Short mmCIF file of C-alpha atoms and ligand atoms in Angstrom, two decimals:
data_model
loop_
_atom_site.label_atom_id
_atom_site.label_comp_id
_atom_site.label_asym_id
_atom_site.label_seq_id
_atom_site.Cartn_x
_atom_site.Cartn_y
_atom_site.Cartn_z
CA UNK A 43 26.21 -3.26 -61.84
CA UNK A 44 24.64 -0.28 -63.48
CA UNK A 45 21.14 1.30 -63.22
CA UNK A 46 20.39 -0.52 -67.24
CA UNK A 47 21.26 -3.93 -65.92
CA UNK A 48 19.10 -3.73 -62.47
CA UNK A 49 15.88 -2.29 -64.69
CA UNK A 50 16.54 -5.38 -66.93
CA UNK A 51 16.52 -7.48 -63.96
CA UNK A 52 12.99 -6.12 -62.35
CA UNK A 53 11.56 -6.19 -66.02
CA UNK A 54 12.26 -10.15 -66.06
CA UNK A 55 10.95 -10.50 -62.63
CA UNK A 56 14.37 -11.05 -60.41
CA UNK A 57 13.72 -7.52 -59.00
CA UNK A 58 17.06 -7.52 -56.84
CA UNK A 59 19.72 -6.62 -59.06
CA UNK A 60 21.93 -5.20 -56.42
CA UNK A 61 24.79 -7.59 -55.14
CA UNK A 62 25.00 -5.67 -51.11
CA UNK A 63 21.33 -6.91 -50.75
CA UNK A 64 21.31 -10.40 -51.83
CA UNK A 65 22.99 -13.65 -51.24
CA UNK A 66 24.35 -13.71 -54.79
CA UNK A 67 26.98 -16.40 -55.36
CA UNK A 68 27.79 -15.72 -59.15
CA UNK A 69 26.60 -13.01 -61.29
CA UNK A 70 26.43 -13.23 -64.80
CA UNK A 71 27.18 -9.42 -66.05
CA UNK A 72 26.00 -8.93 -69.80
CA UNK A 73 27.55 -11.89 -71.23
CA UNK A 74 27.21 -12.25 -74.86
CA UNK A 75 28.96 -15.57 -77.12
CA UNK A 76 29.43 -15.25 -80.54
CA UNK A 77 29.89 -18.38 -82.79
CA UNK A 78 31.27 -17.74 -85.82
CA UNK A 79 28.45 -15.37 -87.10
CA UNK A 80 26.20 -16.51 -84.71
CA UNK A 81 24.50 -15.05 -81.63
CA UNK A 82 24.02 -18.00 -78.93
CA UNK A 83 23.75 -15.67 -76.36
CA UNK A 84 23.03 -12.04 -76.23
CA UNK A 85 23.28 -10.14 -72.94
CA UNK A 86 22.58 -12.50 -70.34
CA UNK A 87 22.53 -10.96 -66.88
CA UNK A 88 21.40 -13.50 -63.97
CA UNK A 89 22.41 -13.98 -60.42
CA UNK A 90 22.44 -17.35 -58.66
CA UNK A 91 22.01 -17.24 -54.89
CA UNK A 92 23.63 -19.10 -52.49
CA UNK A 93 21.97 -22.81 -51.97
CA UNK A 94 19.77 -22.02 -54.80
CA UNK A 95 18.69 -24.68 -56.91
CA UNK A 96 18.31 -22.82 -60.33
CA UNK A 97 17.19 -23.90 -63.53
CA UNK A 98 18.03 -22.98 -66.89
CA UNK A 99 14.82 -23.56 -68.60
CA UNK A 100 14.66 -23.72 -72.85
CA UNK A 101 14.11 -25.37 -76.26
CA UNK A 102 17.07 -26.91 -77.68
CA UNK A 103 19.73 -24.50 -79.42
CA UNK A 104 18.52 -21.87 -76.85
CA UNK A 105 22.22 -21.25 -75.54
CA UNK A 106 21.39 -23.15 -72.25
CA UNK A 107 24.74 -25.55 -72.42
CA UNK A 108 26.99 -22.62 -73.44
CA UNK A 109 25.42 -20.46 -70.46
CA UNK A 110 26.62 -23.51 -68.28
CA UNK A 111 29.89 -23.89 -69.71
CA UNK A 112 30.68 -20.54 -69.33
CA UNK A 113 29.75 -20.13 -65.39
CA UNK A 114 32.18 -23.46 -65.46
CA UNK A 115 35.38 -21.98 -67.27
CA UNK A 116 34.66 -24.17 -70.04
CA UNK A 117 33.75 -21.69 -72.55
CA UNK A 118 35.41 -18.02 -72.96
CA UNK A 119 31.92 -15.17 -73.16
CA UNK A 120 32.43 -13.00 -75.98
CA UNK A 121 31.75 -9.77 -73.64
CA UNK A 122 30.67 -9.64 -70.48
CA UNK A 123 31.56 -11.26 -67.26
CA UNK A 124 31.06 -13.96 -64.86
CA UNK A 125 31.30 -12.73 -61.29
CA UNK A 126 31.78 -15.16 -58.34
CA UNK A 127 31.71 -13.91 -54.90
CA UNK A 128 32.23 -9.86 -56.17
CA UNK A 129 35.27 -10.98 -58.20
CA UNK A 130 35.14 -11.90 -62.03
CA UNK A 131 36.42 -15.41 -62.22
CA UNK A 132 36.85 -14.93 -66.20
CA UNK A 133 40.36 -15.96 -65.75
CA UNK A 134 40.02 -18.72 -63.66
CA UNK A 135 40.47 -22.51 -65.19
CA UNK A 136 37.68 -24.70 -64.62
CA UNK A 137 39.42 -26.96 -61.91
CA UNK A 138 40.03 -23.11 -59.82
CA UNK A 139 36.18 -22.08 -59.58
CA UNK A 140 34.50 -23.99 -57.21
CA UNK A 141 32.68 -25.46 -59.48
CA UNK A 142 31.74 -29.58 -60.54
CA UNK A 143 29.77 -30.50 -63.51
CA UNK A 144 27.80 -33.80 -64.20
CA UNK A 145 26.75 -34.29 -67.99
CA UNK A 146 24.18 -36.14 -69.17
CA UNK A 147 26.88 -38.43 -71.02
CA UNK A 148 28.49 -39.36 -67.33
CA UNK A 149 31.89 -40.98 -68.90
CA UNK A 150 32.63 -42.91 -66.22
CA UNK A 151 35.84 -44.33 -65.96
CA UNK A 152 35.34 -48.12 -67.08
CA UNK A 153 38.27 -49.91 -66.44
CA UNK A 154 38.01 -48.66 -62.76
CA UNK A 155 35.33 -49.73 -59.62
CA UNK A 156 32.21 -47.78 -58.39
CA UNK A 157 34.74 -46.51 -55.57
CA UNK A 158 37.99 -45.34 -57.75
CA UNK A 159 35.61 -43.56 -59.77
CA UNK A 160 34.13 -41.61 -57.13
CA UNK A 161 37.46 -41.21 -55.49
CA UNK A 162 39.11 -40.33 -58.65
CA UNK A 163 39.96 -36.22 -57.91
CA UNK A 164 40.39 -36.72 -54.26
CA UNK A 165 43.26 -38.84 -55.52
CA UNK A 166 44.37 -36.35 -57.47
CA UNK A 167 44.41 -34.08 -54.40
CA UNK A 168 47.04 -36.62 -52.76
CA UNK A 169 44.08 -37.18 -49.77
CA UNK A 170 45.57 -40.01 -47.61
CA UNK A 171 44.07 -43.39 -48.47
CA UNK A 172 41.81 -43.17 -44.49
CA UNK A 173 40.24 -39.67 -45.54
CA UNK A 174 39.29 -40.66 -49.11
CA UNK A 175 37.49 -44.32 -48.24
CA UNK A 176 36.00 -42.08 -45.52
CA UNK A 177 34.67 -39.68 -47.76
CA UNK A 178 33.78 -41.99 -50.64
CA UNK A 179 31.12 -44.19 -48.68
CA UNK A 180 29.52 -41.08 -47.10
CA UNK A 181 29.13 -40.25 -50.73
CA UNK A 182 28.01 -43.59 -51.91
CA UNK A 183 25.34 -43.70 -49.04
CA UNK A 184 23.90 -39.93 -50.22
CA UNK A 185 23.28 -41.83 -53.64
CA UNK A 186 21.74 -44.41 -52.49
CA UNK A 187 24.90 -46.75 -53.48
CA UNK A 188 26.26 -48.28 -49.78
CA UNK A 189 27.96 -51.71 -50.42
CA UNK A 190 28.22 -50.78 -54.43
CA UNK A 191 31.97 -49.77 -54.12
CA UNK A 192 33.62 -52.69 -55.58
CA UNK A 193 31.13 -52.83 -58.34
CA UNK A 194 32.43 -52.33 -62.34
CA UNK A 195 30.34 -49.39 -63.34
CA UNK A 196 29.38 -51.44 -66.31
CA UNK A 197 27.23 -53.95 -64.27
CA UNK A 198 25.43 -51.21 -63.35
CA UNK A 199 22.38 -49.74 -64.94
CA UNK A 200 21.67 -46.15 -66.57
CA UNK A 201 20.21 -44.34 -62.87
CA UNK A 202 22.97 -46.26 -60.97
CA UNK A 203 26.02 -44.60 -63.18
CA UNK A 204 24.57 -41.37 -63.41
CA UNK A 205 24.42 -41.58 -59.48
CA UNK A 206 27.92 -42.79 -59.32
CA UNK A 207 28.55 -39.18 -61.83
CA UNK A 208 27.15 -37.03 -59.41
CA UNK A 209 28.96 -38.59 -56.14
CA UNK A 210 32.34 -38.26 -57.96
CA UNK A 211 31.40 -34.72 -58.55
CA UNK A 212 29.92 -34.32 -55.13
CA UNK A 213 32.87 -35.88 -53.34
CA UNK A 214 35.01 -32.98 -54.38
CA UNK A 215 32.98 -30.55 -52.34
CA UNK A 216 32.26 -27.94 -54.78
CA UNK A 217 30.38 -25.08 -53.58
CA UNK A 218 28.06 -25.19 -57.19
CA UNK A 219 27.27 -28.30 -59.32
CA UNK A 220 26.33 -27.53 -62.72
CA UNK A 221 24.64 -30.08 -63.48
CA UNK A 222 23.45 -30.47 -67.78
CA UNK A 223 20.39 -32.63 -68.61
CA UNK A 224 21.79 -35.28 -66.31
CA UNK A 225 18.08 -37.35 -66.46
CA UNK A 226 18.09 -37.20 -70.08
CA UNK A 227 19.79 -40.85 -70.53
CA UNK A 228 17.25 -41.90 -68.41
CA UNK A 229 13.36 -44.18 -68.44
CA UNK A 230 10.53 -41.41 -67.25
CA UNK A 231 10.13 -43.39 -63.98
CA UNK A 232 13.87 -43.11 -62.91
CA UNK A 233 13.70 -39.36 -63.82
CA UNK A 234 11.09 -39.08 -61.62
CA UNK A 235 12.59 -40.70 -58.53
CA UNK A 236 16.30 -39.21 -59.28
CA UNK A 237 14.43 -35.59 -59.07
CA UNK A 238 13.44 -36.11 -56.07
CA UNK A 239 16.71 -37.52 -54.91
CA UNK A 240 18.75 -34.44 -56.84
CA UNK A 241 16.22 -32.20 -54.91
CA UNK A 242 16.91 -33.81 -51.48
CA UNK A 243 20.48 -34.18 -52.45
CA UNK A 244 20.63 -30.40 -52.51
CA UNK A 245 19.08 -28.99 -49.65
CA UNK A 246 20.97 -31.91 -47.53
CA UNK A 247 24.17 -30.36 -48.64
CA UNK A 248 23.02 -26.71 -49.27
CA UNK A 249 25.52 -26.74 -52.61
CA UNK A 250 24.08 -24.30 -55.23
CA UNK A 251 22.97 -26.01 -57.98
CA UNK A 252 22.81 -24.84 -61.74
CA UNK A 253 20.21 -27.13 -63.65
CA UNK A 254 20.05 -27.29 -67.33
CA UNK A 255 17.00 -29.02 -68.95
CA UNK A 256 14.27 -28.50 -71.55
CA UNK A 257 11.38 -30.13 -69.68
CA UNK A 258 9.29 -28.21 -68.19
CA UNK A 259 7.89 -30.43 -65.77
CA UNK A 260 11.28 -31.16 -64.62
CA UNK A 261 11.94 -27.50 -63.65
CA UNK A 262 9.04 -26.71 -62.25
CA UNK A 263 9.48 -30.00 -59.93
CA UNK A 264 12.74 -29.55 -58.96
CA UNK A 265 13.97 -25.39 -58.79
CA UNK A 266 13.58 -22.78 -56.59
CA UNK A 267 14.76 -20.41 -59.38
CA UNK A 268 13.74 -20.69 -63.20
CA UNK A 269 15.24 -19.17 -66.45
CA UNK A 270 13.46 -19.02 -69.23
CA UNK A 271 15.73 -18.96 -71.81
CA UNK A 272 14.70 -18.36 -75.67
CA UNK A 273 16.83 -17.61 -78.74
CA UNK A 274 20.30 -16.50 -76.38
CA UNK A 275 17.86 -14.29 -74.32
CA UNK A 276 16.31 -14.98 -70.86
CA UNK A 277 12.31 -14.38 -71.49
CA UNK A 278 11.66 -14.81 -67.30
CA UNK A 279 13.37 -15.28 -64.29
CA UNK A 280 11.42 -16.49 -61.06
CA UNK A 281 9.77 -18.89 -59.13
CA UNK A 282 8.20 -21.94 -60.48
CA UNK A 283 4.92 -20.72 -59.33
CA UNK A 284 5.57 -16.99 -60.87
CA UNK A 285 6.47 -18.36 -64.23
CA UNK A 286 3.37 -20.77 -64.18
CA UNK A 287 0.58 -17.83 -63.07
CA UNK A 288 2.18 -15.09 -64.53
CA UNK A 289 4.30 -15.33 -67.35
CA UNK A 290 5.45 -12.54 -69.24
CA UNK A 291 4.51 -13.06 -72.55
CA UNK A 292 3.55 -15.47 -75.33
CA UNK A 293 6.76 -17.28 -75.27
CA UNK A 294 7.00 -18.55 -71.64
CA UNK A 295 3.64 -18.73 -71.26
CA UNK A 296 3.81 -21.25 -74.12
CA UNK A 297 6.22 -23.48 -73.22
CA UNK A 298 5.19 -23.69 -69.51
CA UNK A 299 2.23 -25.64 -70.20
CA UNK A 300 -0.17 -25.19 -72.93
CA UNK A 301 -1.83 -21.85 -73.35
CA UNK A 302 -4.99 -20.48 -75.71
CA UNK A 303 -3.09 -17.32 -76.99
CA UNK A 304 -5.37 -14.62 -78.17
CA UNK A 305 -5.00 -11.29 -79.91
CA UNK A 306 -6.27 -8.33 -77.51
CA UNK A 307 -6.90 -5.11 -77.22
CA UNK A 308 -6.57 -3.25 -73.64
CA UNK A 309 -9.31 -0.69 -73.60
CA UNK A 310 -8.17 0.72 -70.45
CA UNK A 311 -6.73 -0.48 -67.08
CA UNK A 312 -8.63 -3.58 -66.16
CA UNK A 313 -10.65 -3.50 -68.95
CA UNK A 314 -9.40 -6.16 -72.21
CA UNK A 315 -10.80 -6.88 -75.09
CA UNK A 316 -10.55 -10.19 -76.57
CA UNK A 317 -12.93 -12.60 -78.51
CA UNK A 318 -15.32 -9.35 -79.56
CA UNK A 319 -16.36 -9.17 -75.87
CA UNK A 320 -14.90 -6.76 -73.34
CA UNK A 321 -13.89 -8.82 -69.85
CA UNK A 322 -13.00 -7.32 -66.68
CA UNK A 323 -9.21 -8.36 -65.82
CA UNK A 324 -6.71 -7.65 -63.09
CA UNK A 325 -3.79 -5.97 -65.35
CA UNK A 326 -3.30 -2.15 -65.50
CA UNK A 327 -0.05 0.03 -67.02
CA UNK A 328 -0.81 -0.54 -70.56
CA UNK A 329 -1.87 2.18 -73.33
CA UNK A 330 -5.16 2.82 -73.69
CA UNK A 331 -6.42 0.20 -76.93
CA UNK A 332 -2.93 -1.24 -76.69
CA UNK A 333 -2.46 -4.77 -79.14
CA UNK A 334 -2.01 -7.44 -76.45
CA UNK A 335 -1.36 -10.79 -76.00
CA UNK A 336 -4.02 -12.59 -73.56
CA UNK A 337 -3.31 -15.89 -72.23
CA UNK A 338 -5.72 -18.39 -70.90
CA UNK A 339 -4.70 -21.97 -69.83
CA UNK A 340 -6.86 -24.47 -70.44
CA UNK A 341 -7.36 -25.38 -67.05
CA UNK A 342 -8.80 -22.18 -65.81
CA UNK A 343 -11.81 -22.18 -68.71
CA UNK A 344 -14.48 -23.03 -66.64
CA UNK A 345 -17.59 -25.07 -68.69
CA UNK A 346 -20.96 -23.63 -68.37
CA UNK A 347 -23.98 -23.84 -69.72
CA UNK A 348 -24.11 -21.97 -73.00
CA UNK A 349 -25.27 -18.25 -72.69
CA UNK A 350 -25.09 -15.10 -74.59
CA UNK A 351 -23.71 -13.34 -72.01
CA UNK A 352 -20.36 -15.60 -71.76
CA UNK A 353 -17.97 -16.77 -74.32
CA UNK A 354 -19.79 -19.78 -76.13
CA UNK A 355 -18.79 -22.45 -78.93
CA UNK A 356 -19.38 -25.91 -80.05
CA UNK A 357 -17.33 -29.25 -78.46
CA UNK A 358 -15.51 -29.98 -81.19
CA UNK A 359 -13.63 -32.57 -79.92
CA UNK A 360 -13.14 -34.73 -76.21
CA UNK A 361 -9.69 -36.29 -75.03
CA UNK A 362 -9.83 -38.59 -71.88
CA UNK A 363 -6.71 -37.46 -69.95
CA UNK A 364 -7.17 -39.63 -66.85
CA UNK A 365 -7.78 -36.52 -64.15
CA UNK A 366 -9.76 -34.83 -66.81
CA UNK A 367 -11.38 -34.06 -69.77
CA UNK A 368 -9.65 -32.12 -73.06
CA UNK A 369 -11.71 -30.57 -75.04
CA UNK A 370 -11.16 -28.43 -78.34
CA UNK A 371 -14.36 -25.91 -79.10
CA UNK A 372 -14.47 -23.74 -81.51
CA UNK A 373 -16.31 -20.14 -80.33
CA UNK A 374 -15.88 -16.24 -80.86
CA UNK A 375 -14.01 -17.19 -84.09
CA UNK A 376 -11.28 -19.49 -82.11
CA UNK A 377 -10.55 -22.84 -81.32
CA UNK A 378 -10.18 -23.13 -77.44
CA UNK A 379 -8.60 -25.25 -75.37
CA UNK A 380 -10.20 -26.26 -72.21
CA UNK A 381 -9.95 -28.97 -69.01
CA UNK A 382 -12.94 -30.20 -67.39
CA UNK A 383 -13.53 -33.28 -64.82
CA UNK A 384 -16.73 -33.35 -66.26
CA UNK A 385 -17.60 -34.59 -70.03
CA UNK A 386 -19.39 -32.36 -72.69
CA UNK A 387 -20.06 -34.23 -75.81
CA UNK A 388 -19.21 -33.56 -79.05
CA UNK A 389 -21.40 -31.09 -80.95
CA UNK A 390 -22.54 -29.66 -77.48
CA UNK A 391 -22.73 -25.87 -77.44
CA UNK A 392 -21.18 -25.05 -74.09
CA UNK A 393 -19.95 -22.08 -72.09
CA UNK A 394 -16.70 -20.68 -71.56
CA UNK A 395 -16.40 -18.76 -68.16
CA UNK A 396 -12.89 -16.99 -67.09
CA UNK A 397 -12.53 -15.25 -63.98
CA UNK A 398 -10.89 -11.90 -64.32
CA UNK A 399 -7.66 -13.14 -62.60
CA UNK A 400 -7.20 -15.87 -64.77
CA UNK A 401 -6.62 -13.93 -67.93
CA UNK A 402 -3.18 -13.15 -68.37
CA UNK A 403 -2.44 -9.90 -70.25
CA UNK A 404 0.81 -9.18 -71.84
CA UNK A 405 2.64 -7.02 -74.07
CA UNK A 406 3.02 -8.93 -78.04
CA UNK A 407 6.23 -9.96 -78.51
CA UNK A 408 8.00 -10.82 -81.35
CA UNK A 409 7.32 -14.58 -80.54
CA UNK A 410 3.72 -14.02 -80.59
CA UNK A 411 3.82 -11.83 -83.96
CA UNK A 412 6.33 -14.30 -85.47
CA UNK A 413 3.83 -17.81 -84.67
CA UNK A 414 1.00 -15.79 -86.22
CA UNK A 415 -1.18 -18.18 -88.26
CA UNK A 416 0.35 -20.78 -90.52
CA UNK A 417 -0.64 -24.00 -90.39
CA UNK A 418 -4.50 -25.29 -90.78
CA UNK A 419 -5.47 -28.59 -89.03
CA UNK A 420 -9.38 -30.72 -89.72
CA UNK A 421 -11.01 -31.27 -87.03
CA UNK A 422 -14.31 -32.76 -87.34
CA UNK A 423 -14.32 -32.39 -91.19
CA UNK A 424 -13.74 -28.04 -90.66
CA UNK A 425 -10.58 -26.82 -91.17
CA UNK A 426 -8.76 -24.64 -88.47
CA UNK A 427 -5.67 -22.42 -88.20
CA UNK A 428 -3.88 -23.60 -85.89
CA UNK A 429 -0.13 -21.48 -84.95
CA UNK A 430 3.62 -23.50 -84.96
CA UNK A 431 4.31 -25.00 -81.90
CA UNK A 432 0.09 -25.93 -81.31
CA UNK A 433 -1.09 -22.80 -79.61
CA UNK A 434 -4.70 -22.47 -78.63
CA UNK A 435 -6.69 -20.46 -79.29
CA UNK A 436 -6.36 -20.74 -82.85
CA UNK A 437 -8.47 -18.39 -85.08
CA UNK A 438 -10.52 -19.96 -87.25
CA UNK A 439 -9.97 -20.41 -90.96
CA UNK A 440 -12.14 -18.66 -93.18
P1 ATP B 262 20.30 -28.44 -76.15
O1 ATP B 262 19.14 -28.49 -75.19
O2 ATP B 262 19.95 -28.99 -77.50
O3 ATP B 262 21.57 -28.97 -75.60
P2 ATP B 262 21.09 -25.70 -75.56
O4 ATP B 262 20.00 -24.78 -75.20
O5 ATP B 262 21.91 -26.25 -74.45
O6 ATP B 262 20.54 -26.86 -76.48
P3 ATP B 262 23.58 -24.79 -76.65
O7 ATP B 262 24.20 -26.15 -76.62
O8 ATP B 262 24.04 -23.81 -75.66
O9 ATP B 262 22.01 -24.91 -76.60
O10 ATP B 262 23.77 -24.20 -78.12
C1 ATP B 262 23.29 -22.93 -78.49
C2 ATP B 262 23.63 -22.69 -79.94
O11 ATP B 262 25.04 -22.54 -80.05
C3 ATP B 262 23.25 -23.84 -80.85
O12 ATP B 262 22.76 -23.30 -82.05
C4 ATP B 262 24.56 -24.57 -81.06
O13 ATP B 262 24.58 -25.21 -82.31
C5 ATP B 262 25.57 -23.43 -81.01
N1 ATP B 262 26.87 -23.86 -80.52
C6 ATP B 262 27.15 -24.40 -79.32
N2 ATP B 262 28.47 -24.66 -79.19
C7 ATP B 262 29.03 -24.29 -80.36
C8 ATP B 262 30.36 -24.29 -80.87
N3 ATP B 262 31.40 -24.73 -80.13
N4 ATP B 262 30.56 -23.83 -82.12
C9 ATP B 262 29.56 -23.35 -82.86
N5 ATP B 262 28.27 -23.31 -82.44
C10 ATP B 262 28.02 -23.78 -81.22
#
């Protein structure tokens, strides 16, 4: 890989773009796919480790699917190239890369049992009849299925088939199971337990697994590895805890949780402006008065009592969330989100305190500039602007 792609890597926070130093199973070199007129993907380069549980993170459209379907053989990239081991697999058919999938519509075969659909491609493989019963109830006890075998998959309900979906992909030992919103079908409950299952699942067999979804809790949950994806273009690669607490700009930080998004000004290194107040902040490298994004999350706005010397506004409006409080209060020009365990009422004038390491700066990005102020909401008889896709902090409408 050239010197272009490993920069691109470090700037989206995978800093090991270099295959000699890193476990990398497949690499995805540049790949762009053109439909039509259309750009669904435009220079994706991402590695996948070996083991690694990585998720392709993104709002519908984003290209997530046809990233998938290309690493499977499924779909042709425009340019570029998928790498597997060192050696491009481009020409490969899907049934000669190593590869399963599991879809969230699981087509199971109907007019066959629990056990001929899991032993379905070993069957295929001419395995004698002792090695495939052998193999398909060590697969129906990792799902959770023992003693289902002679079950019709249609007595069975949503989470059961979808497990059935992933043993008969499982069963064929691939070394990576792409796996493509295969909760979606399912009640939030059953999600919940079948991610922990998946996640078990995983590290039990140490199979890479490639993760498509567009719920963020689900990815954060589940991954070792998460891609942001936006628009064809990974926004951030890393961690679940790295794209949380540091995202690197407006667009992640906005879809990984909520986020007040403010317009800044960096004064100098460690030194922002935001609000018409100067704070003291951790981030350094920009140029001096540089337009910035800053990010807050709600949860890190600690309530005070109202000062001059802090941030300050009026409650303008209290949700009961169960663990805490959610409240929407309108300050410095901006309507703030905040979190608080403890209750300020409405009309309360409160303060806002933000240590320096909880304010994210980051460079504006096209996302930002492009959500600018559209949309005006009432709260509490005022009217606010209020930014697509419900970004806080929202300026204030004249
Ligand atoms: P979702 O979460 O809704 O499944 P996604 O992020 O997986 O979305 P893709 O399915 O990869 O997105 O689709 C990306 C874009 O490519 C979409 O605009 C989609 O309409 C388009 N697209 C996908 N497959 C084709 C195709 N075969 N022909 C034309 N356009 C396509």
């Amino acid at each position: 890989m050239g010197n272009n792609t490993a920069e691109f890597l470090i700037s989206l926070g995978r800093g090991c773009a270099d295959m000699s130093g890193c476990e990398h199973l497949i690499d995805l070199v540049n790949v762009d796919k053109v439909f039509g007129q259309t750009t669904v993907l435009n220079n994706i380069n991402l590695y996948i480790r070996r083991n690694e549980f990585l998720t392709l993170l993104g709002p519908s459209g984003c290209g997530k699917t046809t990233t998938l379907r290309i690493i499977g053989g499924f779909e042709y990239p425009t340019q570029g190239d998928v790498i597997f081991e060192g050696k491009s697999i481009l020409k490969l058919p899907p049934y000669r890369r190593h590869v399963n999938t599991v879809f969230q519509k699981y087509a199971l075969f109907p007019n066959m049992n629990v056990a001929e659909n899991i032993a379905f491609g070993l069957k295929i493989k001419k395995m004698s009849g002792s090695v495939i019963s052998e193999k398909v109830e060590a697969m129906l006890k990792l799902v959770n299925l023992s003693g289902y075998g002679k079950r019709s998959v249609a007595s069975l309900s949503g989470g059961q088939q979808q497990r059935v979906a992933i043993a008969r992909a499982l069963v064929n030992e691939p070394r990576v199971l792409l796996l493509d919103e295969p909760l979606g079908a399912l009640d939030l409950q059953l999600r919940k337990e079948m991610q922990i299952e998946l996640k078990n699942m995983q590290r039990k067999l140490g199979i890479t697994f490639i993760y498509v979804t567009h719920d963020q809790e689900e990815a954060l949950t589940m991954s070792d590895t998460v891609a942001v994806m936006n628009a064809g273009e990974v926004q951030q690669i890393g961690s679940p805890e790295d794209i949380y607490n540091e995202p690197r700009n407006a667009f992640v930080a906005n879809f990984i949780g909520e986020s007040n998004i403010l317009d800044g000004r960096m004064r100098e290194d460690y030194r922002v402006e935001f609000a018409d107040r100067l704070f003291n902040c951790v981030d350094k490298g920009f140029r001096d008065n540089e337009p910035v994004d800053v990010v807050i999350r709600p949860e890190d706005i600690k309530i005070v009592p109202a000062s001059e010397e802090l941030l300050f506004g009026t409650v303008r409006n209290v949700i009961f969330k169960g663990v805490h409080y959610e409240m929407l209060i309108e300050g410095a020009g901006y309507l703030w989100k905040a979190q608080s365990t403890v209750m300020s009422e409405t009309g309360c004038r409160v303060g806002m305190d933000i240590a320096p390491d909880l304010i994210h700066v980051m460079r504006k990005s096209e996302y930002s500039v492009n959500n600018e102020t559209d949309r005006a909401d009432e709260i509490g008889g005022d009217m606010f602007i209020r930014p697509r896709r419900g970004i806080y902090a929202a300026r204030v409408a004249n």
